[in-house]
Short mmCIF file of C-alpha atoms in Angstrom, two decimals:
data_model
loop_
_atom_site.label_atom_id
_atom_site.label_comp_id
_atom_site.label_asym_id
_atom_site.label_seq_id
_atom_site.Cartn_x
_atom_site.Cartn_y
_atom_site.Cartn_z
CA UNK A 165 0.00 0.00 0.00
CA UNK A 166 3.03 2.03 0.12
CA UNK A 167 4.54 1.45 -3.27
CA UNK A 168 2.95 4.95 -4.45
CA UNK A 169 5.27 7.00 -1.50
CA UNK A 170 8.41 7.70 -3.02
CA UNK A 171 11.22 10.63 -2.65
CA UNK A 172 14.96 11.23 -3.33
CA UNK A 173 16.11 9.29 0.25
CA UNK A 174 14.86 6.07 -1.12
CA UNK A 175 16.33 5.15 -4.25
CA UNK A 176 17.53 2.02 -4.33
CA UNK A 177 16.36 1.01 -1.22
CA UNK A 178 15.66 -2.88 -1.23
CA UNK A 179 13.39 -2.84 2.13
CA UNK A 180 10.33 -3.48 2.49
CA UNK A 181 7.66 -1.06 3.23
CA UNK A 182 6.15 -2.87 5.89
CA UNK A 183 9.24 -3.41 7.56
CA UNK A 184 9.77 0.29 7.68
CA UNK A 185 6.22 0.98 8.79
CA UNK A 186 7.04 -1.04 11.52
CA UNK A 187 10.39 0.33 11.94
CA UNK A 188 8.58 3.81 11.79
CA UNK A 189 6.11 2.77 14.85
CA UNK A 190 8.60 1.47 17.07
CA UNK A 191 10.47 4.61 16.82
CA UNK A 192 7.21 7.13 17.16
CA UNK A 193 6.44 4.29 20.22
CA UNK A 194 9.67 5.61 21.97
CA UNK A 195 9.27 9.40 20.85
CA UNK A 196 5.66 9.18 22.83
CA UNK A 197 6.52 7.79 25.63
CA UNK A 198 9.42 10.12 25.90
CA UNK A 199 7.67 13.26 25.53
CA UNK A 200 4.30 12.50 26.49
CA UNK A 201 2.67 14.66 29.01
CA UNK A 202 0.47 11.54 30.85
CA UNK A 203 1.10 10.61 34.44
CA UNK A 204 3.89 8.65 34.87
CA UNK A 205 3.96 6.89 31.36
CA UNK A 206 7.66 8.44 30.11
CA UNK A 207 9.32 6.08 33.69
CA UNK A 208 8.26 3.32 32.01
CA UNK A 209 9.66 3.81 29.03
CA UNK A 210 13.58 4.71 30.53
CA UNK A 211 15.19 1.35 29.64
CA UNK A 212 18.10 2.89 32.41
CA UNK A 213 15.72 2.78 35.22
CA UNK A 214 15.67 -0.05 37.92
CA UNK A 215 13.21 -2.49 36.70
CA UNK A 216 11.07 -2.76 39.92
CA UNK A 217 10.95 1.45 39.52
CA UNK A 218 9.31 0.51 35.74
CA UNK A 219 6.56 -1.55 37.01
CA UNK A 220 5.59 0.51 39.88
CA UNK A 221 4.75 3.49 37.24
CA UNK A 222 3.34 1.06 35.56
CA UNK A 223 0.71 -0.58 38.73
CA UNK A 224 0.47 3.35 39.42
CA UNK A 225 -0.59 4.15 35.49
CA UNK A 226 -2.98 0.76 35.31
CA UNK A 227 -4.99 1.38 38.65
CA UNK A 228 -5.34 5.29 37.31
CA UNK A 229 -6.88 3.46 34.12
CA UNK A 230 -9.32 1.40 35.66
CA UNK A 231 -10.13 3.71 38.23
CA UNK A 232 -11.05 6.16 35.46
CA UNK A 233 -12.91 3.85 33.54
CA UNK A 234 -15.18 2.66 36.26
CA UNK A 235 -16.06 6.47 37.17
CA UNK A 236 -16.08 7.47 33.39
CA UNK A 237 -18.88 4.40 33.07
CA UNK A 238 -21.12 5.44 36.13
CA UNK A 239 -21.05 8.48 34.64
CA UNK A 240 -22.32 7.28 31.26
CA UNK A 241 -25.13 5.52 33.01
CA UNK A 242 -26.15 8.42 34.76
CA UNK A 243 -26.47 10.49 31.57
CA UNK A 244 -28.29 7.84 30.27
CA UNK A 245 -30.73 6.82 33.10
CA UNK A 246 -31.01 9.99 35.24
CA UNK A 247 -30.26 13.46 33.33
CA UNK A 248 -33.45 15.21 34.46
CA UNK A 249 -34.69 16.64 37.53
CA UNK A 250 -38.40 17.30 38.20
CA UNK A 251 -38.49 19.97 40.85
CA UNK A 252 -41.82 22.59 42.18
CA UNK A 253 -42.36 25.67 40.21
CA UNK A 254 -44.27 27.46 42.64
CA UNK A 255 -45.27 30.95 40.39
CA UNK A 256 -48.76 30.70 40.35
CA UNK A 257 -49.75 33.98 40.35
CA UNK A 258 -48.90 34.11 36.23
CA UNK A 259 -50.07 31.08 35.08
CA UNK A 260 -52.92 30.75 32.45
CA UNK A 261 -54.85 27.20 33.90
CA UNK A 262 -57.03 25.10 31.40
CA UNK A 263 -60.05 24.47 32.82
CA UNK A 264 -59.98 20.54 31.83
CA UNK A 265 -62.20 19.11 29.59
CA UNK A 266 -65.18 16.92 30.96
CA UNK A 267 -66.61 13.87 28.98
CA UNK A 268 -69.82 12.34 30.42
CA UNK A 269 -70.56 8.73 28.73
CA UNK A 270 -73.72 7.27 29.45
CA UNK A 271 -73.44 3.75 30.52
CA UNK A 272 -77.08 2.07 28.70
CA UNK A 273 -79.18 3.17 25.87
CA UNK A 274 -82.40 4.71 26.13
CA UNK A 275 -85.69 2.69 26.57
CA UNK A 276 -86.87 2.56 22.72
CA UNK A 277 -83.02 1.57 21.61
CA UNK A 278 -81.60 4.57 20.67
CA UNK A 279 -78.12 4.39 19.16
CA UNK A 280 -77.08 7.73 20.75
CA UNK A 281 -78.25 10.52 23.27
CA UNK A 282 -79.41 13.72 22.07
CA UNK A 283 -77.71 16.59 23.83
CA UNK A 284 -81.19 17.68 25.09
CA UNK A 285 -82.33 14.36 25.96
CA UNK A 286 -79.69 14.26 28.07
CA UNK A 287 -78.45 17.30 30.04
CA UNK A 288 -79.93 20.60 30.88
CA UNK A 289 -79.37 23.63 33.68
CA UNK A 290 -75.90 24.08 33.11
CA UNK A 291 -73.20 26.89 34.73
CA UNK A 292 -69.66 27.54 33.85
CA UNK A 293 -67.75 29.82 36.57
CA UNK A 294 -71.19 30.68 37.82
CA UNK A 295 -72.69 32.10 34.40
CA UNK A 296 -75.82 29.47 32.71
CA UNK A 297 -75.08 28.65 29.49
CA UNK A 298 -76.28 26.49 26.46
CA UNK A 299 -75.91 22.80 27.57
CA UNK A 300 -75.40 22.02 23.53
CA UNK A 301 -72.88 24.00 22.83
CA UNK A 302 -70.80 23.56 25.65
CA UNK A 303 -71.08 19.68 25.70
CA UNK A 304 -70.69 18.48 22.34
CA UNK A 305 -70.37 15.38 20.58
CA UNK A 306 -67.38 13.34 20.74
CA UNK A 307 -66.53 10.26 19.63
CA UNK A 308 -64.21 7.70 21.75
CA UNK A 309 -63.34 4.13 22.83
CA UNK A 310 -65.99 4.46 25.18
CA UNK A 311 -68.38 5.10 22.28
CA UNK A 312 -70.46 8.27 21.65
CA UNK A 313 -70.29 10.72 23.98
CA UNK A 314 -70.30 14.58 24.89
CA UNK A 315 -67.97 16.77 25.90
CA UNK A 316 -66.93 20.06 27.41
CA UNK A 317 -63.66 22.00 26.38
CA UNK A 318 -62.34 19.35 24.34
CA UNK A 319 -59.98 19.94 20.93
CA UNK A 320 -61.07 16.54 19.55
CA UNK A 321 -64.97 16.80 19.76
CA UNK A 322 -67.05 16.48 16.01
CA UNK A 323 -67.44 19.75 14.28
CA UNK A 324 -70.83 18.60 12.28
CA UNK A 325 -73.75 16.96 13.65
CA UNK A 326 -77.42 16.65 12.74
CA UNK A 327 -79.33 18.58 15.92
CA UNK A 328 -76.48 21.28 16.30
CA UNK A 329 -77.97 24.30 17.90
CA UNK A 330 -78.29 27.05 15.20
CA UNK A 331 -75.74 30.25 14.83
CA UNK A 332 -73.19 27.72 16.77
CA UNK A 333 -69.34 28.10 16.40
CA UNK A 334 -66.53 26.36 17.98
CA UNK A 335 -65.50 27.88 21.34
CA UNK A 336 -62.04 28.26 22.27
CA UNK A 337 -60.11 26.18 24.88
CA UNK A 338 -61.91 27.48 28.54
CA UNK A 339 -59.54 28.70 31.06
CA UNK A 340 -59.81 29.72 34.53
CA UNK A 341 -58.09 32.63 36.40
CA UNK A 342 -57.40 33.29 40.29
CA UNK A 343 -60.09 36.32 40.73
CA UNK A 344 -62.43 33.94 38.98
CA UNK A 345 -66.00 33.71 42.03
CA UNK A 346 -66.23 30.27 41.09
CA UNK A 347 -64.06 27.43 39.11
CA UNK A 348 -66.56 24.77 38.58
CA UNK A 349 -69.18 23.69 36.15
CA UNK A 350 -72.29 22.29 36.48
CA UNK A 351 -74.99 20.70 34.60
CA UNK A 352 -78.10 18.46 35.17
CA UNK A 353 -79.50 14.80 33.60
CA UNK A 354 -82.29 12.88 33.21
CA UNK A 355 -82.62 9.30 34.98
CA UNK A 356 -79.41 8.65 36.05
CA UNK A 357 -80.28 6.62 38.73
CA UNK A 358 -80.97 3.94 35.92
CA UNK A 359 -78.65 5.28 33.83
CA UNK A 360 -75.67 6.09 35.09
CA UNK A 361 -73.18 8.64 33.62
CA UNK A 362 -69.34 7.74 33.21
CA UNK A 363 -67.20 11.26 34.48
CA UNK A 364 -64.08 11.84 33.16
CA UNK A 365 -61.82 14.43 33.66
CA UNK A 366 -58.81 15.00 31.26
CA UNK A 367 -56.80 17.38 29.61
CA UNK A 368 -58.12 19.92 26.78
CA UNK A 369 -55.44 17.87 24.38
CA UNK A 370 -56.00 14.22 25.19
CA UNK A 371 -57.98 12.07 23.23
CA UNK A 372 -60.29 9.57 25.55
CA UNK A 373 -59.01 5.72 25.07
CA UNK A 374 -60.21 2.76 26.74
CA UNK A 375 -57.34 2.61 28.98
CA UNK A 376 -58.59 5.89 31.09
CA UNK A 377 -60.65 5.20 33.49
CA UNK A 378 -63.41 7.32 35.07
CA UNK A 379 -62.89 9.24 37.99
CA UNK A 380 -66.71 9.03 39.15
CA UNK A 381 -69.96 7.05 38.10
CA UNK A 382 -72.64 9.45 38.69
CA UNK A 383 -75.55 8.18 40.31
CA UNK A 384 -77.17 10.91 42.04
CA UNK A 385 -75.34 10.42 45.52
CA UNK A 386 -72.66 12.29 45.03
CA UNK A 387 -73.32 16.22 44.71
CA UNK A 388 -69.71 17.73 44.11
CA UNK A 389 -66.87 16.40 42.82
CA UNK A 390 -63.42 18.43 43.73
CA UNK A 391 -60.80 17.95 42.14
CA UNK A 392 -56.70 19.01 41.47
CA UNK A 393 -54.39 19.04 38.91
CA UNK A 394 -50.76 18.49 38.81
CA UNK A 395 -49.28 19.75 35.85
CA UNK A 396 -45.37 18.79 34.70
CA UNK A 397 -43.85 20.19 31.65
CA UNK A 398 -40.36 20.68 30.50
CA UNK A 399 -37.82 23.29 29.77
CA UNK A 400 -36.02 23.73 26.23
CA UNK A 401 -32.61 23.11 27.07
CA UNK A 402 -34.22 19.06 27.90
CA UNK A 403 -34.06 19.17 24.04
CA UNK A 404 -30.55 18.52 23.52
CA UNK A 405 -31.00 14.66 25.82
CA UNK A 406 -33.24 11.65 23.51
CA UNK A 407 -36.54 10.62 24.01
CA UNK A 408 -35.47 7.84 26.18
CA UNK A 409 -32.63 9.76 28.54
CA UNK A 410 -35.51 12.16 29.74
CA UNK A 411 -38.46 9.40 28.93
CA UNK A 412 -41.00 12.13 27.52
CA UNK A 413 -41.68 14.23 24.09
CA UNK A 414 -42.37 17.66 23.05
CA UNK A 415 -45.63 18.36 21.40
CA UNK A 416 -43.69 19.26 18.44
CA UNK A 417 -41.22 16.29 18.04
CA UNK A 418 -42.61 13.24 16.70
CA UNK A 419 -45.46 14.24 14.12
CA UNK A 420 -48.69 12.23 14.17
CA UNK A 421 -51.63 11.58 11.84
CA UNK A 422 -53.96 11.76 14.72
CA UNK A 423 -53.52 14.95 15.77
CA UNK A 424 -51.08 18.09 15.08
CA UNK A 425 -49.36 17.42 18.62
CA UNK A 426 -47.97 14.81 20.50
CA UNK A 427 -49.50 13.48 23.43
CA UNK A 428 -49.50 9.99 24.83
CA UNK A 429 -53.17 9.49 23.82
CA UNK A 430 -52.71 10.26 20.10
CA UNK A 431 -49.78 7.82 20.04
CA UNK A 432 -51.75 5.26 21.33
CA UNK A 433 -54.77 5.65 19.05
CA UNK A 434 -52.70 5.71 16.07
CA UNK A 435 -50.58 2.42 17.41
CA UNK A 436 -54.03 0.72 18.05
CA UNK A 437 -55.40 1.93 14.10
CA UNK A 438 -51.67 0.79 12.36
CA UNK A 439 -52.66 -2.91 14.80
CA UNK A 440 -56.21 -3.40 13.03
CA UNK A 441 -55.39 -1.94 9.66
CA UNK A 442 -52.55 -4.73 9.05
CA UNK A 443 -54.79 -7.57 11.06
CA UNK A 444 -58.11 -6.82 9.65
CA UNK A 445 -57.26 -3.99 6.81
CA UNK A 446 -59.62 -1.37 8.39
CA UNK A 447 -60.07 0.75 11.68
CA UNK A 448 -62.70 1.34 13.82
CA UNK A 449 -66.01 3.59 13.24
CA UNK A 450 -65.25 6.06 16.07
CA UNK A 451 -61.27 6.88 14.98
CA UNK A 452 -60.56 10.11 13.23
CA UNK A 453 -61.19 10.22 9.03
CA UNK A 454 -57.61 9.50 7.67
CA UNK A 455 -56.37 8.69 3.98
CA UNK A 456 -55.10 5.48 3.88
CA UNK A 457 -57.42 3.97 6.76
CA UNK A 458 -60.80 2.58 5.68
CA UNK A 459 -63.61 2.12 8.19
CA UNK A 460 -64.56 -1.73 8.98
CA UNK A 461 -68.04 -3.02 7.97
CA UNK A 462 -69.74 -5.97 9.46
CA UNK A 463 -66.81 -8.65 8.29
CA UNK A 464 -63.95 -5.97 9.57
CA UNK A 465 -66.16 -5.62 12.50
CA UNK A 466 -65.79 -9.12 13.34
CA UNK A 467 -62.17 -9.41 12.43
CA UNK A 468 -61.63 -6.46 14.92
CA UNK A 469 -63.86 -8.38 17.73
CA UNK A 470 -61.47 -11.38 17.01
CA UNK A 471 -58.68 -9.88 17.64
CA UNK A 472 -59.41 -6.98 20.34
CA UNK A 473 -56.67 -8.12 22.73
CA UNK A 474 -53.75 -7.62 20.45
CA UNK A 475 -55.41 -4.07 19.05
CA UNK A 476 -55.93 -3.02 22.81
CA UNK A 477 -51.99 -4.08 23.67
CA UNK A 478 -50.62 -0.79 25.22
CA UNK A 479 -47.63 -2.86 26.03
CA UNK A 480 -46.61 -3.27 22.31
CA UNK A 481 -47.48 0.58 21.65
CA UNK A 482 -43.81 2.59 21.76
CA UNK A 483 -45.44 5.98 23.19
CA UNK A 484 -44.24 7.83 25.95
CA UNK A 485 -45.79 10.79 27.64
CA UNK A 486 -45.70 14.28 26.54
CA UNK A 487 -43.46 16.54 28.46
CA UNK A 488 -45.93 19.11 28.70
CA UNK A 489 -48.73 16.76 30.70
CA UNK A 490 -51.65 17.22 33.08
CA UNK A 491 -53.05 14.71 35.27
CA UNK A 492 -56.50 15.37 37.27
CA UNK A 493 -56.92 13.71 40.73
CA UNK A 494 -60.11 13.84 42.64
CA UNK A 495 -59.64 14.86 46.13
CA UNK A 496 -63.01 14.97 47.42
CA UNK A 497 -66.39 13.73 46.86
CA UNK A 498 -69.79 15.31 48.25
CA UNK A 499 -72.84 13.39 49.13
CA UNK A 500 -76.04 14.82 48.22
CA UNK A 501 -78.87 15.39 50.70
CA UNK A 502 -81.33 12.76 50.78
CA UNK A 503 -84.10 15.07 50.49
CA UNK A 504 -82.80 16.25 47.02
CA UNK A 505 -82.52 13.67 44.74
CA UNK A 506 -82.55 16.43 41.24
CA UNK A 507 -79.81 18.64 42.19
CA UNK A 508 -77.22 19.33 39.79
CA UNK A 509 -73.22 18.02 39.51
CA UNK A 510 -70.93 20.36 40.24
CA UNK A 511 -67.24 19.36 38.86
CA UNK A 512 -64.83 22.07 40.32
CA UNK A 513 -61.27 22.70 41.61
CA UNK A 514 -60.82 22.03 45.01
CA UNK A 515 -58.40 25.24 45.06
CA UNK A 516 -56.49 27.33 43.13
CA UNK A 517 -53.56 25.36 41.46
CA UNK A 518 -50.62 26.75 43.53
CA UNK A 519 -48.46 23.85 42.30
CA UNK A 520 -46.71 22.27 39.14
CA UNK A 521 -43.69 20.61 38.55
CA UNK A 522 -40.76 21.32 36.48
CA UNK A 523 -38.61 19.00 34.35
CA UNK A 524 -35.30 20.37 33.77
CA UNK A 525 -31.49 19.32 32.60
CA UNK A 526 -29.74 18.14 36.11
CA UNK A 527 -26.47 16.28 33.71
CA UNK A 528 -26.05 17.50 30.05
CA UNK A 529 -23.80 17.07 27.61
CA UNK A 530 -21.53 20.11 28.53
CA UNK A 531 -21.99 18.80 32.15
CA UNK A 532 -20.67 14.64 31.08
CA UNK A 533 -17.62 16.72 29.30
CA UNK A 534 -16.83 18.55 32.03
CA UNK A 535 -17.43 15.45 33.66
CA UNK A 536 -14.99 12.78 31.82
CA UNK A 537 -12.33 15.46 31.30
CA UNK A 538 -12.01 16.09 35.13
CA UNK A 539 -11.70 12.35 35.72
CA UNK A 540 -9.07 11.47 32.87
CA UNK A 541 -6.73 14.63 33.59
CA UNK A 542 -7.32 14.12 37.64
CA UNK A 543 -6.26 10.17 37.39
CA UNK A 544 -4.01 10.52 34.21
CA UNK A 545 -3.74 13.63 33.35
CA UNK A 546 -5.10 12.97 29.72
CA UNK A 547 -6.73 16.20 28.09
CA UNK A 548 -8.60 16.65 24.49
CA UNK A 549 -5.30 17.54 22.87
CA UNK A 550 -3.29 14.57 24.66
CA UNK A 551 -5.94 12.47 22.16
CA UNK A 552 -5.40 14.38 19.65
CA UNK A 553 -1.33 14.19 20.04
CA UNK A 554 -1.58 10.10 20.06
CA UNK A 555 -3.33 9.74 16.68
CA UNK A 556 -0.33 11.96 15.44
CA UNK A 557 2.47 9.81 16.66
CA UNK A 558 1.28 6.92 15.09
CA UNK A 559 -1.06 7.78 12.15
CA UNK A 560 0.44 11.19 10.40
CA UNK A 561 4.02 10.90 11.86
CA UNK A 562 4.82 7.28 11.01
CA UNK A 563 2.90 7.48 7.45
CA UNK A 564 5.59 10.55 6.68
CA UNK A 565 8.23 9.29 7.91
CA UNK A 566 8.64 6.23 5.91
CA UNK A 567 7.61 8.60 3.11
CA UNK A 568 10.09 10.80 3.12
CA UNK A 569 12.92 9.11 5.80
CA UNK A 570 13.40 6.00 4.50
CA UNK A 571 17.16 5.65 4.49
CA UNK A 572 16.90 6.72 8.25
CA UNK A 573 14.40 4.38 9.17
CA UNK A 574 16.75 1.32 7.38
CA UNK A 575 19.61 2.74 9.67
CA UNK A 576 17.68 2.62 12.80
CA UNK A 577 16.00 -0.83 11.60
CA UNK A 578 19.67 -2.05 11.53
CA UNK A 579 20.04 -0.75 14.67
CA UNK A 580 17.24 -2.31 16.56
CA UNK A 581 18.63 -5.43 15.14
CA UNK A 582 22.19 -5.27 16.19
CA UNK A 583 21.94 -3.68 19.89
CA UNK A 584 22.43 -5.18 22.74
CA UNK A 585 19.48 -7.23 24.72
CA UNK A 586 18.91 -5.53 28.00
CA UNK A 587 20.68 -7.71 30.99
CA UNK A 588 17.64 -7.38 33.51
CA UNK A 589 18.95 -8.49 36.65
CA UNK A 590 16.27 -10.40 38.40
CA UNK A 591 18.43 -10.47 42.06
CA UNK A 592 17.68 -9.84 45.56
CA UNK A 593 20.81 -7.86 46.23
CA UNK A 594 20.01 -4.68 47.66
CA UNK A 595 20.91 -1.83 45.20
CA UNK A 596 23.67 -0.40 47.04
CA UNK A 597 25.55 -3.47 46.74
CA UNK A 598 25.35 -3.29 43.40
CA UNK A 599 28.49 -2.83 40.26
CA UNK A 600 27.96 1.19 40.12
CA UNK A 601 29.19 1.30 36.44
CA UNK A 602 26.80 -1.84 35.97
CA UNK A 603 24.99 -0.94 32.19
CA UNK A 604 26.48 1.94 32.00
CA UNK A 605 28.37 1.18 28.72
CA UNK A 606 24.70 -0.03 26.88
CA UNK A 607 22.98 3.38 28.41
CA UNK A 608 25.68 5.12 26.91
CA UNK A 609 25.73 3.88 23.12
CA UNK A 610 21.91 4.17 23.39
CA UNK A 611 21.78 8.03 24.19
CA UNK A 612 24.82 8.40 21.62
CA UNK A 613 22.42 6.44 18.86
CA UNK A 614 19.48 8.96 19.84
CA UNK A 615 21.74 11.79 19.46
CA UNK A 616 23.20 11.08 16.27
CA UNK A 617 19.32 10.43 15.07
CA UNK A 618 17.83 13.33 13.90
CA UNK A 619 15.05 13.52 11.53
CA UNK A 620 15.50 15.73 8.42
CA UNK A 621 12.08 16.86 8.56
CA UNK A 622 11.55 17.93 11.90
CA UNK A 623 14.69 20.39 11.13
#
């Protein structure tokens, strides 16, 4: 490979390449370990020092490496497993809170078999922050896993339906603020007592799947339902770590057909329609209209029935949670008084959210270099540039020097062929007791070899 390096020096010349490349190494081997700036490494290379000196550099320089490299590896781990730190973010007084969006699902169907509830067959009297309001257009339809249902403050509810009240437009997400009288809603049903309503309170982005479960079955007994949220989301800089070092996603980071953001609900709906369009080659009636996914009829219907266990796998769905995410938590439930059975359900806050939490960077990737760099110079004293200087000696250096030194590296090849072995004296003799002048003589020709050896390039 190195018949293409020629010069003027190597005319002639009747040794192999290889044997100079190898001449070349040994020589750049010695030149490292003479000059190199790493703990300890250049008394192991002085052929004139006692040999039990040698290997105690060298037990020093191994322990330094292994010490290193088990630090250097817990470190790595910790990057990987724990980067992020969730901590309180206590700032209340500025926060804009989303009042969350509540989905009632009736349990039955209606005496004469309806398929679904009309909105006024179903609710009426209903208050938002203490102000009535239009049951219909604040609860609209919605469909979910659960099957038809309404909701209230919802981004995923249907925009078209047949008994829409008239002159009605989409609201805007609801929110609530902290000089608000009230931060409740309320609203009123038919027959529940045979016909119970499902309650579920969620965030304004998530999409209801079978795997929530309610947080109440209203029955009549229970007048007030209080609730809190605890909100986490996640700073910027949490961008530069993966998906799986700080185990969530932004809204913005992995783009889905089910919705323009990311949440853990979305994910899972589209993993479930991917399961049944390549087991039964169609998706489910209530999903979202998408191109490329067909509803089932009857025969898909049955296909999907067949194999509901492997569609409803959330184990085999790769979604994580969003990193901006809300959870709801009921605190406290209030009976109703016996004595009045047709009061309405009021769904509020049980206080003012005082509290979320805060995911931020706690070990980044400036942090691990910091890190790794304090470790390898404290134990070895091995820098950026210390890398940087070894790939040199034996890439670079060597490759030029049997390019354009080869008469000197056939000298010093004859050289390393014709000195002396090294006597190493293997005795117990104390070193005092020892021939003073003993190896003098081989030091001596060595130095006067290294000083006679000077490469024309480096002039």
């Amino acid at each position: 490979m190195f018949d293409g390096l020629k010069s003027a020096d190597d005319r002639g010349g009747d040794v192999p390449k290889t044997k100079l490349l190898k001449t070349s190494m040994r020589h750049q081997f010695n030149e490292f370990f003479d000059h190199s700036t790493l703990h300890g490494i250049r008394y192991i290379a002085q052929n004139d020092r006692p040999l039990h000196e040698r290997f105690m550099w060298f037990s020093f320089l191994s322990v330094g490496i292994v010490i290193t490299s088990i630090i250097i590896i817990s470190l790595w781990e910790k990057f990987q497993t724990s980067p992020t730190i969730t901590g309180l973010d206590t700032d209340f007084h500025n926060w804009d809170v989303q009042f969350p969006a509540i989905t009632i699902c009736p349990l039955q169907s209606t005496s004469d078999e309806k398929v679904v509830y009309h909105c006024e067959d179903l609710m009426f009297d209903c208050t938002f922050k203490g102000e009535p309001y239009n049951c219909c257009s604040g609860f609209e339809p919605i469909f979910t896993e659960y099957g038809f249902c309404y909701s209230f403050n919802s981004r995923h509810v249907v925009l078209d339906w047949p008994w829409k009240p008239e002159n009605y437009s989409k609201s805007g997400t609801e929110y609530v603020y902290e000089t608000d009288n009230k931060l409740s809603i309320t609203f009123n049903t038919h027959n529940t007592t045979k016909n119970p309503l499902n309650i579920f309170i969620h965030s304004t982005d998530d999409i209801l799947v079978i795997d929530t479960l309610p947080q109440h079955l209203w029955t009549r007994r229970i007048a007030r339902i209080l609730f809190d949220s605890k909100q986490t989301y996640t700073t910027e800089g949490a961008r530069q770590l993966s998906i799986k070092q700080r185990k969530c996603v932004f809204p913005d980071e992995i783009p889905l057909l089910t919705d323009h953001i990311y949440t853990f609900s979305a994910c899972m709906i589209q993993c479930r329609m991917d399961t049944s369009r390549a087991l039964c080659g169609c998706v489910s009636w209530f999903y979202k209209t998408i191109d490329g996914y067909k509803y089932c009829d009857l025969k898909g219907l049955v296909c999907i029935s067949k194999h509901l266990d492997k569609i409803l796998n959330g184990l085999a769905c790769p979604c994580k949670l969003g990193c901006m995410n809300t959870v709801y938590e009921v605190e406290k439930l209030q009976d109703a008084q016996a004595d009045i059975i047709d009061k309405p359900l009021e769904i509020t806050f049980v206080s003012w959210p005082m509290v979320r939490y805060r995911r931020e960077v706690l070990f980044g990737w400036v942090d691990l270099l910091v890190a790794f760099g304090g470790i390898a110079g404290l134990f070895l004293g091995f820098s950026l540039l210390s890398g940087v200087e070894i790939l040199y000696y034996f890439t670079m250096r060597a490759f030029c020097m049997v390019a354009y030194n080869p008469k000197a590296l056939e000298e010093l090849s004859k050289d390393y062929e014709n000195q002396d072995k090294p006597v190493i004296d293997l005795g117990l003799k104390p070193l005092w007791t020892r021939t003073e002048n003993k190896g003098t003589d081989v030091t001596r020709k060595n130095d006067k070899k290294k000083e006679a050896f000077v490469l024309p390039f480096l002039h």
